[in-house]
């Protein structure tokens, strides 16, 4: 596989993971899987982050290795920052991007936990009446 194709592949994987982490809670068929997906993401950010830095993403690490081989330099720590800059043409503050990413991620986790654990209990109580 060429490096350019590999770069596109990692971009697709990133976008699928981000989309899944943000929205898979919305579909009953993927709610439980969403909980596992965000748990894996959180484990990478926090557990692998002990060794590689908080917020570490192995997919970003692999993609940045490819991008460096393609000649890109001064890559940010965040895939979201990189693509937000590319899409807007601006150099967006990385702290803003990290805060937005974390905030949306935590909202998604909160909704998922509610739908997977608390809403089921409330629905079961209502059905018993």
Coordinates of C-alpha atoms in Angstrom, one line a residue:
X1 CA 0.0 0.0 0.0
X2 CA 1.4 3.4 -0.9
X3 CA 2.0 6.0 1.8
X4 CA -0.6 8.3 0.4
X5 CA -3.2 5.5 0.4
X6 CA -2.2 4.6 4.0
X7 CA -2.6 8.3 5.0
X8 CA -6.1 8.3 3.5
X9 CA -6.9 5.0 5.2
X10 CA -5.9 6.4 8.6
X11 CA -8.0 9.6 8.0
X12 CA -11.0 7.4 7.2
X13 CA -10.3 5.3 10.4
X14 CA -10.1 8.5 12.4
X15 CA -13.3 9.9 11.1
X16 CA -15.1 6.6 11.7
X17 CA -13.9 6.4 15.3
X18 CA -14.7 10.1 16.0
X19 CA -18.2 9.7 14.4
X20 CA -18.8 6.5 16.3
X21 CA -17.7 7.9 19.6
X22 CA -19.9 11.0 19.2
X23 CA -23.1 9.5 17.7
X24 CA -23.4 5.7 18.1
X25 CA -25.3 6.1 21.4
X26 CA -28.2 7.5 19.3
X27 CA -29.0 4.1 17.8
X28 CA -30.3 1.3 20.1
X29 CA -28.5 -1.4 18.1
X30 CA -25.1 0.2 18.7
X31 CA -25.5 1.6 22.2
X32 CA -23.7 -1.2 24.0
X33 CA -20.9 -1.2 21.4
X34 CA -20.6 2.6 21.8
X35 CA -19.9 2.1 25.5
X36 CA -17.1 -0.3 24.7
X37 CA -15.7 2.1 22.0
X38 CA -15.6 5.1 24.3
X39 CA -14.0 2.9 27.0
X40 CA -11.2 1.9 24.6
X41 CA -10.7 5.5 23.5
X42 CA -10.6 6.7 27.1
X43 CA -8.1 3.9 28.0
X44 CA -5.8 5.0 25.2
X45 CA -6.1 8.7 26.3
X46 CA -5.5 7.9 30.0
X47 CA -3.7 4.6 30.4
X48 CA -1.5 4.7 27.4
X49 CA -1.3 8.4 28.1
X50 CA 0.8 7.6 31.2
X51 CA 3.6 6.6 28.9
X52 CA 2.9 8.6 25.8
X53 CA 1.1 11.7 27.1
X54 CA -2.5 12.3 28.2
X55 CA -4.7 12.1 25.2
X56 CA -2.5 9.7 23.3
X57 CA -4.1 8.0 20.3
X58 CA -2.3 5.2 18.6
X59 CA -4.0 5.9 15.3
X60 CA -2.7 9.5 15.3
X61 CA 0.7 8.2 16.1
X62 CA 0.7 5.8 13.2
X63 CA -0.8 8.4 10.8
X64 CA 1.8 11.0 11.9
X65 CA 4.6 8.5 11.1
X66 CA 3.2 8.2 7.6
X67 CA 2.8 11.9 7.2
X68 CA 6.4 12.5 8.3
X69 CA 7.5 10.0 5.7
X70 CA 5.5 12.0 3.2
X71 CA 7.4 15.1 4.2
X72 CA 5.0 16.8 6.6
X73 CA 6.5 18.5 9.5
X74 CA 5.4 20.3 12.7
X75 CA 2.4 18.1 13.1
X76 CA 0.2 18.9 16.1
X77 CA -0.6 16.4 18.9
X78 CA -4.2 16.1 17.8
X79 CA -5.8 14.8 14.6
X80 CA -8.8 17.0 15.3
X81 CA -6.6 20.1 15.5
X82 CA -4.8 19.1 12.3
X83 CA -8.1 18.7 10.3
X84 CA -9.8 21.6 11.9
X85 CA -6.9 23.8 10.7
X86 CA -7.0 22.2 7.2
X87 CA -10.8 22.6 6.9
X88 CA -10.9 26.2 8.1
X89 CA -7.5 27.5 6.9
X90 CA -6.9 29.0 10.3
X91 CA -4.4 28.0 13.1
X92 CA -7.0 27.2 15.7
X93 CA -5.8 27.3 19.3
X94 CA -4.9 23.7 20.3
X95 CA -6.3 24.2 23.9
X96 CA -9.7 25.2 22.4
X97 CA -9.7 22.1 20.2
X98 CA -8.6 19.9 23.0
X99 CA -11.3 21.4 25.3
X100 CA -14.0 21.0 22.6
X101 CA -13.0 17.5 21.9
X102 CA -13.0 16.5 25.5
X103 CA -16.3 18.3 26.2
X104 CA -18.1 16.6 23.3
X105 CA -16.6 13.2 24.3
X106 CA -17.7 13.6 27.9
X107 CA -21.2 14.5 26.8
X108 CA -21.3 11.5 24.5
X109 CA -20.1 9.2 27.3
X110 CA -22.7 10.7 29.7
X111 CA -25.6 10.1 27.3
X112 CA -24.3 6.6 26.6
X113 CA -24.1 5.7 30.3
X114 CA -27.6 7.1 30.9
X115 CA -29.1 5.2 27.9
X116 CA -27.3 2.0 28.7
X117 CA -27.9 1.8 32.4
X118 CA -30.4 4.3 33.8
X119 CA -33.0 4.6 31.1
X120 CA -33.4 0.8 30.9
X121 CA -34.1 0.7 34.7
X122 CA -36.7 3.5 34.3
X123 CA -38.3 1.8 31.4
X124 CA -38.5 -1.5 33.2
X125 CA -40.1 0.2 36.2
X126 CA -42.7 1.8 34.0
X127 CA -43.5 -1.5 32.3
X128 CA -44.1 -3.2 35.7
X129 CA -46.9 -0.7 36.6

